[in-house]
XYZ file of N, CA and C in Angstrom:
651
model
N -54.738 -161.017 -147.634
C -53.492 -160.852 -146.888
C -52.477 -160.081 -147.736
N -51.678 -159.266 -147.055
C -50.556 -158.576 -147.691
C -49.283 -159.090 -147.033
N -48.692 -160.118 -147.618
C -47.619 -160.841 -146.945
C -46.244 -160.289 -147.282
N -45.393 -160.319 -146.284
C -43.996 -159.924 -146.443
C -43.121 -161.012 -145.833
N -42.068 -161.373 -146.540
C -41.140 -162.387 -146.041
C -40.104 -161.718 -145.141
N -40.043 -162.139 -143.870
C -39.088 -161.604 -142.898
C -38.224 -162.723 -142.360
N -37.139 -162.350 -141.679
C -36.381 -163.366 -140.951
C -36.557 -163.121 -139.454
N -36.492 -164.214 -138.693
C -36.768 -164.187 -137.258
C -35.539 -164.653 -136.494
N -34.917 -163.750 -135.749
C -33.730 -163.997 -134.924
C -32.488 -164.215 -135.782
N -32.581 -165.096 -136.743
C -31.445 -165.473 -137.588
C -31.868 -165.353 -139.050
N -30.960 -164.943 -139.903
C -31.300 -164.763 -141.314
C -31.684 -166.068 -141.993
N -31.328 -167.197 -141.384
C -31.694 -168.495 -141.956
C -33.090 -168.953 -141.528
N -33.720 -168.217 -140.614
C -35.059 -168.568 -140.136
C -36.044 -167.543 -140.694
N -36.816 -167.957 -141.670
C -37.715 -167.045 -142.365
C -39.177 -167.391 -142.091
N -40.030 -166.393 -142.235
C -41.472 -166.614 -142.158
C -42.191 -165.421 -142.765
N -43.466 -165.638 -143.072
C -44.301 -164.581 -143.636
C -45.006 -163.820 -142.523
N -45.130 -162.502 -142.725
C -45.902 -161.654 -141.827
C -46.890 -160.827 -142.645
N -47.935 -160.376 -141.969
C -48.953 -159.529 -142.575
C -48.971 -158.211 -141.814
N -48.851 -157.109 -142.521
C -48.785 -155.794 -141.873
C -50.044 -155.455 -141.086
N -51.179 -156.072 -141.421
C -52.421 -155.770 -140.717
C -52.568 -156.572 -139.429
N -51.736 -157.574 -139.258
C -51.835 -158.444 -138.095
C -50.742 -158.090 -137.084
N -50.856 -158.678 -135.887
C -49.819 -158.477 -134.877
C -48.544 -159.176 -135.350
N -47.475 -158.416 -135.478
C -46.206 -158.958 -135.973
C -45.335 -159.375 -134.790
N -44.376 -160.260 -135.051
C -43.475 -160.607 -133.959
C -42.680 -159.367 -133.549
N -42.276 -159.328 -132.287
C -41.546 -158.177 -131.771
C -40.388 -158.666 -130.900
N -39.784 -157.742 -130.172
C -38.636 -158.105 -129.339
C -39.010 -159.155 -128.304
N -40.213 -159.038 -127.717
C -40.635 -160.020 -126.724
C -40.737 -161.419 -127.320
N -41.218 -161.503 -128.561
C -41.305 -162.804 -129.234
C -39.917 -163.417 -129.363
N -38.954 -162.613 -129.754
C -37.582 -163.099 -129.917
C -36.977 -163.516 -128.577
N -37.182 -162.683 -127.562
C -36.656 -163.014 -126.234
C -37.234 -164.324 -125.721
N -38.531 -164.504 -125.896
C -39.177 -165.726 -125.419
C -38.676 -166.951 -126.166
N -38.567 -166.849 -127.477
C -38.100 -167.986 -128.276
C -36.731 -168.455 -127.792
N -35.845 -167.515 -127.502
C -34.488 -167.876 -127.074
C -34.437 -168.300 -125.600
N -35.462 -167.937 -124.830
C -35.534 -168.301 -123.414
C -35.950 -169.752 -123.205
N -36.718 -170.290 -124.132
C -37.237 -171.655 -124.017
C -36.093 -172.669 -124.091
N -36.132 -173.665 -123.229
C -35.154 -174.755 -123.246
C -35.899 -176.066 -123.470
N -35.500 -176.782 -124.515
C -36.175 -178.027 -124.868
C -35.257 -179.220 -124.677
N -35.858 -180.350 -124.311
C -35.164 -181.626 -124.300
C -35.548 -182.388 -125.564
N -34.868 -183.475 -125.821
C -35.117 -184.221 -127.049
C -36.521 -184.822 -127.066
N -37.151 -184.724 -128.207
C -38.416 -185.399 -128.506
C -39.549 -184.995 -127.557
N -39.669 -183.697 -127.317
C -40.773 -183.196 -126.502
C -41.901 -182.662 -127.383
N -43.111 -182.722 -126.837
C -44.275 -182.104 -127.483
C -44.441 -180.703 -126.904
N -44.606 -179.728 -127.809
C -44.637 -178.324 -127.414
C -45.928 -177.681 -127.902
N -46.592 -176.949 -127.006
C -47.801 -176.198 -127.340
C -47.520 -174.713 -127.232
N -47.878 -173.963 -128.272
C -47.765 -172.506 -128.273
C -49.176 -171.923 -128.202
N -49.517 -171.298 -127.079
C -50.847 -170.712 -126.882
C -50.853 -169.293 -127.442
N -51.761 -169.042 -128.390
C -51.787 -167.747 -129.073
C -50.617 -167.626 -130.023
N -50.499 -168.597 -130.913
C -49.285 -168.721 -131.728
C -49.094 -167.596 -132.731
N -50.141 -166.817 -132.995
C -50.070 -165.708 -133.940
C -49.618 -166.230 -135.308
N -48.498 -165.747 -135.838
C -48.035 -166.203 -137.157
C -47.100 -167.406 -137.069
N -47.015 -168.015 -135.899
C -46.209 -169.230 -135.657
C -44.715 -168.964 -135.637
N -44.307 -167.737 -135.347
C -42.876 -167.412 -135.333
C -42.101 -168.271 -134.338
N -42.649 -168.456 -133.133
C -41.938 -169.249 -132.126
C -41.842 -170.706 -132.565
N -42.905 -171.231 -133.172
C -42.856 -172.612 -133.662
C -41.819 -172.770 -134.773
N -41.731 -171.786 -135.661
C -40.734 -171.836 -136.736
C -39.329 -171.891 -136.131
N -39.101 -171.139 -135.071
C -37.795 -171.160 -134.402
C -37.557 -172.501 -133.701
N -38.549 -172.993 -132.960
C -38.368 -174.232 -132.203
C -38.257 -175.457 -133.105
N -38.695 -175.334 -134.341
C -38.555 -176.420 -135.306
C -37.096 -176.786 -135.556
N -36.176 -175.903 -135.219
C -34.754 -176.176 -135.413
C -34.155 -177.039 -134.307
N -34.988 -177.437 -133.327
C -34.556 -178.336 -132.265
C -35.156 -179.730 -132.509
N -34.688 -180.705 -131.726
C -35.132 -182.093 -131.895
C -36.439 -182.299 -131.134
N -37.541 -181.846 -131.740
C -38.850 -181.949 -131.088
C -39.627 -183.137 -131.653
N -40.601 -183.600 -130.872
C -41.481 -184.674 -131.343
C -42.651 -184.106 -132.134
N -43.268 -183.040 -131.600
C -44.408 -182.414 -132.266
C -44.561 -180.986 -131.768
N -44.979 -180.102 -132.670
C -45.279 -178.712 -132.351
C -46.756 -178.457 -132.628
N -47.415 -177.747 -131.706
C -48.829 -177.401 -131.887
C -49.003 -175.925 -131.570
N -49.699 -175.209 -132.446
C -50.030 -173.817 -132.198
C -51.535 -173.634 -132.165
N -52.044 -173.019 -131.116
C -53.471 -172.720 -131.005
C -53.660 -171.216 -131.176
N -54.538 -170.831 -132.100
C -54.768 -169.412 -132.407
C -56.262 -169.176 -132.588
N -56.800 -168.205 -131.843
C -58.240 -167.961 -131.840
C -58.708 -167.203 -133.080
N -57.846 -166.373 -133.682
C -58.248 -165.555 -134.825
C -58.093 -166.349 -136.113
N -59.153 -166.437 -136.890
C -59.169 -167.306 -138.071
C -58.151 -166.879 -139.123
N -58.126 -165.597 -139.481
C -57.198 -165.143 -140.523
C -55.746 -165.290 -140.065
N -55.506 -165.028 -138.792
C -54.154 -165.187 -138.259
C -53.732 -166.650 -138.283
N -54.661 -167.544 -137.982
C -54.334 -168.974 -137.997
C -54.008 -169.442 -139.417
N -54.641 -168.834 -140.424
C -54.324 -169.181 -141.817
C -52.887 -168.788 -142.158
N -52.465 -167.628 -141.658
C -51.083 -167.201 -141.868
C -50.122 -168.143 -141.149
N -50.470 -168.526 -139.919
C -49.638 -169.482 -139.178
C -49.517 -170.795 -139.947
N -50.637 -171.265 -140.511
C -50.619 -172.511 -141.265
C -49.731 -172.397 -142.486
N -49.748 -171.244 -143.150
C -48.874 -171.039 -144.316
C -47.403 -171.127 -143.910
N -47.063 -170.521 -142.772
C -45.676 -170.602 -142.298
C -45.293 -172.025 -141.915
N -46.214 -172.749 -141.300
C -45.957 -174.156 -140.967
C -45.723 -174.971 -142.241
N -46.607 -174.811 -143.213
C -46.507 -175.588 -144.452
C -45.229 -175.265 -145.229
N -44.772 -174.021 -145.117
C -43.631 -173.572 -145.911
C -42.293 -173.833 -145.239
N -42.248 -173.665 -143.915
C -40.943 -173.602 -143.255
C -40.688 -174.678 -142.200
N -41.710 -175.379 -141.714
C -41.506 -176.311 -140.601
C -41.389 -177.744 -141.104
N -40.396 -178.453 -140.576
C -40.093 -179.809 -141.027
C -40.634 -180.879 -140.071
N -40.680 -180.594 -138.772
C -41.191 -181.566 -137.802
C -42.719 -181.622 -137.866
N -43.323 -182.687 -137.315
C -44.786 -182.727 -137.227
C -45.308 -181.483 -136.509
N -46.260 -180.807 -137.123
C -46.755 -179.551 -136.569
C -48.178 -179.323 -137.044
N -49.038 -178.833 -136.140
C -50.401 -178.495 -136.541
C -50.806 -177.160 -135.935
N -51.650 -176.435 -136.669
C -52.235 -175.189 -136.202
C -53.719 -175.440 -135.972
N -54.211 -175.036 -134.812
C -55.606 -175.258 -134.443
C -56.270 -173.897 -134.249
N -57.315 -173.632 -135.024
C -58.063 -172.373 -134.914
C -59.206 -172.546 -133.921
N -58.876 -172.321 -132.639
C -59.844 -172.456 -131.553
C -59.434 -171.544 -130.398
N -60.388 -171.125 -129.570
C -60.000 -170.552 -128.277
C -59.306 -171.631 -127.452
N -58.271 -171.255 -126.729
C -57.569 -172.248 -125.917
C -58.520 -172.841 -124.870
N -59.546 -172.096 -124.520
C -60.525 -172.568 -123.540
C -61.275 -173.801 -124.041
N -61.319 -173.992 -125.362
C -62.046 -175.120 -125.951
C -61.125 -176.223 -126.468
N -59.838 -176.003 -126.413
C -58.885 -176.944 -127.019
C -58.621 -178.133 -126.097
N -58.647 -179.331 -126.673
C -58.361 -180.556 -125.931
C -57.292 -181.358 -126.663
N -56.404 -181.986 -125.910
C -55.333 -182.774 -126.507
C -54.685 -183.615 -125.415
N -53.783 -184.504 -125.821
C -52.942 -185.196 -124.848
C -52.046 -184.168 -124.157
N -51.522 -184.511 -122.994
C -50.714 -183.566 -122.235
C -49.367 -183.304 -122.918
N -48.889 -182.080 -122.761
C -47.645 -181.631 -123.392
C -46.503 -181.607 -122.381
N -45.284 -181.664 -122.909
C -44.084 -181.501 -122.080
C -43.802 -180.033 -121.792
N -44.108 -179.173 -122.772
C -43.779 -177.755 -122.692
C -44.945 -176.943 -123.246
N -45.285 -175.868 -122.538
C -46.218 -174.867 -123.054
C -45.488 -173.531 -123.106
N -45.684 -172.805 -124.190
C -45.052 -171.500 -124.371
C -46.117 -170.509 -124.801
N -45.969 -169.243 -124.382
C -46.949 -168.237 -124.791
C -46.373 -166.829 -124.692
N -46.634 -166.042 -125.737
C -46.429 -164.589 -125.706
C -47.835 -163.988 -125.727
N -48.451 -163.837 -124.552
C -49.884 -163.540 -124.489
C -50.164 -162.046 -124.601
N -51.447 -161.679 -124.712
C -51.810 -160.269 -124.571
C -51.502 -159.802 -123.154
N -51.006 -158.565 -123.022
C -50.517 -158.077 -121.735
C -51.470 -157.138 -121.010
N -52.349 -156.485 -121.762
C -53.061 -155.330 -121.219
C -54.534 -155.641 -120.980
N -55.023 -155.232 -119.806
C -56.416 -155.437 -119.470
C -57.296 -154.462 -120.252
N -58.509 -154.910 -120.566
C -59.466 -154.046 -121.246
C -60.015 -153.017 -120.274
N -60.289 -151.823 -120.812
C -61.008 -150.853 -119.991
C -62.426 -150.690 -120.534
N -63.245 -149.947 -119.819
C -64.671 -149.870 -120.140
C -64.950 -149.244 -121.498
N -63.991 -148.484 -122.027
C -64.214 -147.785 -123.294
C -63.815 -148.607 -124.518
N -63.230 -149.761 -124.298
C -62.753 -150.582 -125.422
C -63.787 -151.647 -125.766
N -64.218 -151.637 -127.009
C -65.216 -152.588 -127.471
C -64.580 -153.542 -128.478
N -64.847 -154.831 -128.365
C -64.224 -155.813 -129.256
C -64.437 -155.510 -130.736
N -65.620 -154.974 -131.103
C -65.906 -154.757 -132.520
C -65.069 -153.635 -133.121
N -64.452 -152.795 -132.267
C -63.627 -151.699 -132.778
C -62.142 -152.062 -132.813
N -61.789 -153.255 -132.380
C -60.384 -153.633 -132.270
C -59.844 -154.205 -133.572
N -58.624 -153.804 -133.910
C -57.931 -154.379 -135.058
C -57.250 -155.678 -134.627
N -56.670 -156.386 -135.615
C -55.898 -157.589 -135.277
C -54.757 -157.247 -134.317
N -54.146 -156.083 -134.508
C -53.042 -155.694 -133.635
C -53.519 -155.464 -132.207
N -54.685 -154.805 -132.068
C -55.242 -154.606 -130.726
C -55.501 -155.957 -130.051
N -56.074 -156.886 -130.813
C -56.426 -158.179 -130.240
C -55.189 -158.978 -129.827
N -54.042 -158.680 -130.435
C -52.798 -159.322 -130.028
C -52.224 -158.752 -128.744
N -52.731 -157.577 -128.316
C -52.177 -156.894 -127.143
C -53.137 -156.842 -125.959
N -54.439 -156.888 -126.228
C -55.445 -156.700 -125.187
C -56.063 -158.030 -124.761
N -56.446 -158.133 -123.500
C -56.968 -159.387 -122.956
C -58.449 -159.588 -123.303
N -58.781 -159.460 -124.565
C -60.157 -159.695 -125.004
C -60.457 -161.188 -125.079
N -59.552 -161.949 -125.695
C -59.782 -163.383 -125.901
C -59.073 -164.274 -124.891
N -58.138 -163.702 -124.115
C -57.362 -164.516 -123.181
C -56.834 -163.653 -122.053
N -57.318 -163.898 -120.846
C -56.794 -163.196 -119.672
C -55.600 -163.957 -119.102
N -54.871 -163.296 -118.219
C -53.757 -163.958 -117.541
C -54.242 -165.186 -116.782
N -55.370 -165.057 -116.090
C -55.903 -166.187 -115.321
C -56.237 -167.367 -116.237
N -56.838 -167.093 -117.386
C -57.177 -168.160 -118.330
C -55.921 -168.795 -118.911
N -54.931 -167.978 -119.228
C -53.679 -168.499 -119.772
C -53.058 -169.517 -118.821
N -52.916 -169.159 -117.570
C -52.252 -170.039 -116.604
C -53.111 -171.271 -116.317
N -54.422 -171.079 -116.208
C -55.332 -172.202 -115.971
C -55.198 -173.263 -117.063
N -55.175 -172.825 -118.314
C -55.154 -173.795 -119.411
C -53.746 -174.315 -119.696
N -52.734 -173.560 -119.347
C -51.379 -174.112 -119.383
C -51.278 -175.272 -118.402
N -51.821 -175.090 -117.215
C -51.835 -176.158 -116.215
C -52.628 -177.370 -116.714
N -53.777 -177.108 -117.308
C -54.645 -178.197 -117.787
C -53.964 -179.045 -118.859
N -53.121 -178.437 -119.665
C -52.561 -179.113 -120.832
C -51.122 -179.588 -120.635
N -50.563 -179.348 -119.466
C -49.189 -179.768 -119.184
C -49.143 -181.047 -118.366
N -48.119 -181.854 -118.630
C -47.811 -182.991 -117.777
C -47.337 -182.504 -116.408
N -47.402 -183.370 -115.413
C -46.801 -183.073 -114.123
C -45.302 -182.809 -114.309
N -44.814 -181.754 -113.729
C -43.441 -181.269 -113.863
C -43.139 -180.737 -115.273
N -44.193 -180.503 -116.042
C -44.008 -179.853 -117.336
C -43.603 -178.401 -117.151
N -43.034 -177.814 -118.203
C -42.462 -176.473 -118.142
C -43.333 -175.493 -118.928
N -43.577 -174.353 -118.308
C -44.410 -173.298 -118.881
C -43.546 -172.046 -119.035
N -43.313 -171.640 -120.285
C -42.497 -170.466 -120.590
C -43.394 -169.355 -121.136
N -43.257 -168.153 -120.571
C -44.018 -167.034 -121.113
C -43.307 -165.715 -120.821
N -43.753 -164.684 -121.518
C -43.217 -163.339 -121.334
C -44.384 -162.440 -120.965
N -44.120 -161.457 -120.075
C -45.209 -160.578 -119.645
C -44.624 -159.233 -119.216
N -45.466 -158.423 -118.590
C -45.067 -157.094 -118.139
C -44.717 -157.119 -116.648
N -43.626 -156.432 -116.271
C -43.163 -156.490 -114.868
C -44.142 -155.889 -113.877
N -44.968 -154.935 -114.312
C -45.913 -154.322 -113.380
C -47.005 -155.303 -112.933
N -47.104 -156.463 -113.586
C -48.113 -157.453 -113.209
C -47.497 -158.653 -112.481
N -46.276 -158.494 -111.987
C -45.582 -159.626 -111.361
C -46.303 -160.151 -110.118
N -46.857 -159.285 -109.301
C -47.598 -159.758 -108.127
C -48.751 -160.656 -108.553
N -49.470 -160.207 -109.566
C -50.599 -160.980 -110.075
C -50.135 -162.283 -110.715
N -49.055 -162.214 -111.476
C -48.511 -163.400 -112.133
C -48.158 -164.468 -111.098
N -47.442 -164.073 -110.062
C -47.021 -165.034 -109.049
C -48.224 -165.632 -108.320
N -49.221 -164.805 -108.037
C -50.428 -165.271 -107.350
C -51.180 -166.297 -108.198
N -51.355 -165.990 -109.483
C -52.111 -166.882 -110.370
C -51.342 -168.183 -110.604
N -50.040 -168.104 -110.740
C -49.235 -169.321 -110.888
C -49.384 -170.216 -109.658
N -49.269 -169.626 -108.475
C -49.378 -170.395 -107.233
C -50.745 -171.070 -107.127
N -51.794 -170.349 -107.481
C -53.148 -170.894 -107.411
C -53.343 -172.070 -108.362
N -52.521 -172.125 -109.430
C -52.625 -173.199 -110.419
C -51.482 -174.210 -110.311
N -50.857 -174.261 -109.128
C -49.879 -175.315 -108.799
C -48.587 -175.205 -109.603
N -48.188 -173.964 -109.920
C -46.902 -173.717 -110.563
C -45.944 -173.051 -109.582
N -44.657 -173.356 -109.745
C -43.597 -172.616 -109.066
C -42.651 -172.055 -110.120
N -42.216 -170.819 -109.915
C -41.254 -170.217 -110.846
C -39.873 -170.813 -110.592
N -39.261 -171.355 -111.639
C -37.898 -171.872 -111.527
C -36.886 -170.841 -112.001
N -37.162 -170.200 -113.125
C -36.258 -169.179 -113.649
C -37.050 -167.937 -114.033
N -36.482 -166.790 -113.703
C -37.083 -165.521 -114.091
C -35.963 -164.615 -114.602
N -36.259 -163.848 -115.637
C -35.239 -163.002 -116.256
C -35.880 -161.682 -116.673
N -35.188 -160.587 -116.390
C -35.711 -159.264 -116.698
C -34.995 -158.685 -117.917
N -35.776 -158.087 -118.799
C -35.230 -157.445 -119.998
C -35.375 -155.936 -119.852
N -34.244 -155.233 -119.890
C -34.212 -153.788 -119.708
C -34.054 -153.093 -121.069
N -34.633 -151.903 -121.146
C -34.374 -151.021 -122.281
C -33.103 -150.240 -121.962
N -32.084 -150.390 -122.792
C -30.792 -149.771 -122.496
C -30.866 -148.242 -122.519
N -31.931 -147.682 -123.132
C -32.029 -146.225 -123.247
C -32.411 -145.567 -121.927
N -33.228 -146.236 -121.120
C -33.645 -145.641 -119.847
C -33.416 -146.559 -118.646
N -32.836 -147.743 -118.903
C -32.521 -148.704 -117.840
C -33.752 -149.140 -117.042
N -34.918 -149.132 -117.689
C -36.138 -149.604 -117.055
C -36.497 -150.996 -117.560
N -37.042 -151.827 -116.667
C -37.462 -153.172 -117.064
C -38.687 -153.064 -117.969
N -38.614 -153.664 -119.142
C -39.730 -153.632 -120.092
C -40.496 -154.947 -120.122
N -39.784 -156.048 -119.902
C -40.412 -157.368 -120.008
C -39.817 -158.301 -118.963
N -40.618 -159.301 -118.592
C -40.144 -160.337 -117.687
C -40.405 -161.692 -118.336
N -39.390 -162.530 -118.341
C -39.468 -163.885 -118.881
C -39.571 -164.860 -117.713
N -40.511 -165.803 -117.816
C -40.792 -166.714 -116.713
C -40.759 -168.157 -117.196
N -40.053 -169.011 -116.460
C -40.163 -170.465 -116.615
C -40.778 -170.994 -115.328
N -41.984 -171.550 -115.426
C -42.686 -172.099 -114.265
C -42.857 -173.605 -114.438
N -42.758 -174.331 -113.332
C -42.847 -175.790 -113.351
C -44.137 -176.225 -112.659
N -44.896 -177.089 -113.318
C -46.155 -177.575 -112.762
C -45.899 -178.570 -111.631
N -46.575 -178.351 -110.515
C -46.542 -179.253 -109.363
C -45.122 -179.443 -108.815
N -44.378 -178.354 -108.762
C -43.009 -178.392 -108.249
C -42.876 -177.408 -107.096
N -41.975 -177.710 -106.180
C -41.644 -176.789 -105.090
C -40.231 -176.246 -105.243
N -39.816 -176.034 -106.468
C -38.444 -175.614 -106.749
C -38.177 -174.197 -106.242
N -36.914 -173.902 -106.000
C -36.495 -172.538 -105.692
C -36.488 -171.705 -106.963
N -36.558 -170.393 -106.786
C -36.534 -169.481 -107.930
C -35.111 -168.968 -108.175
N -34.702 -169.021 -109.441
C -33.430 -168.441 -109.858
C -33.704 -167.158 -110.636
N -32.998 -166.090 -110.293
C -33.070 -164.849 -111.056
C -31.861 -164.821 -111.984
N -32.122 -164.924 -113.278
C -31.054 -165.020 -114.264
C -30.476 -163.637 -114.578
N -29.321 -163.645 -115.202
C -28.673 -162.393 -115.579
C -29.585 -161.556 -116.480
N -29.652 -160.277 -116.208
C -30.544 -159.389 -116.944
C -30.126 -159.262 -118.409
N -31.115 -158.951 -119.245
C -30.888 -158.708 -120.666
C -31.086 -157.218 -120.934
N -30.226 -156.640 -121.776
C -30.395 -155.237 -122.182
C -30.719 -155.203 -123.671
N -31.809 -154.530 -124.011
C -32.284 -154.523 -125.395
C -32.310 -153.102 -125.953
């Protein structure tokens, strides 16, 4: 590993990153700040990468934080950040989320891969950065299915994705008994185009959808 110490959102929140791995980005920051926690909740981060979101959420009154990461070397980096910077009970699990089992969580959060694989992309040619962006290890359908499996009834699912997949996102959420409670669009101020969509979905709820004030980045 070639580690660099960075700060995340706030100069008081530090963590290690590796230049060869997928680094946190604007979407990671937007998602971390979008999450709303109640006291003493258990939180699962699917595809935790270097555990940046967990490091941020550690500053709230949580009961336990869990990060699941399929890539072994990336999970080692996440574990280093947990051991160094996190004070609440926290564990990193190196497994595909498809194989992970645990008690039900109050909150699930994920900054997942956004892009579908095409026929010319082979897993053996992908770097760690590619694997953080492409749906090789986790599709949208799998993400929502396992968020549902691991959440309590009326649990909250927070994630960030691409606006061009909103029809698919809404369809997959509905099929897995989620309703969107809050949705927020993040625009690039340079061209006024939506770059990311933040979603809070509630399991087994028939809530109305709120469209929150847009963010300009």
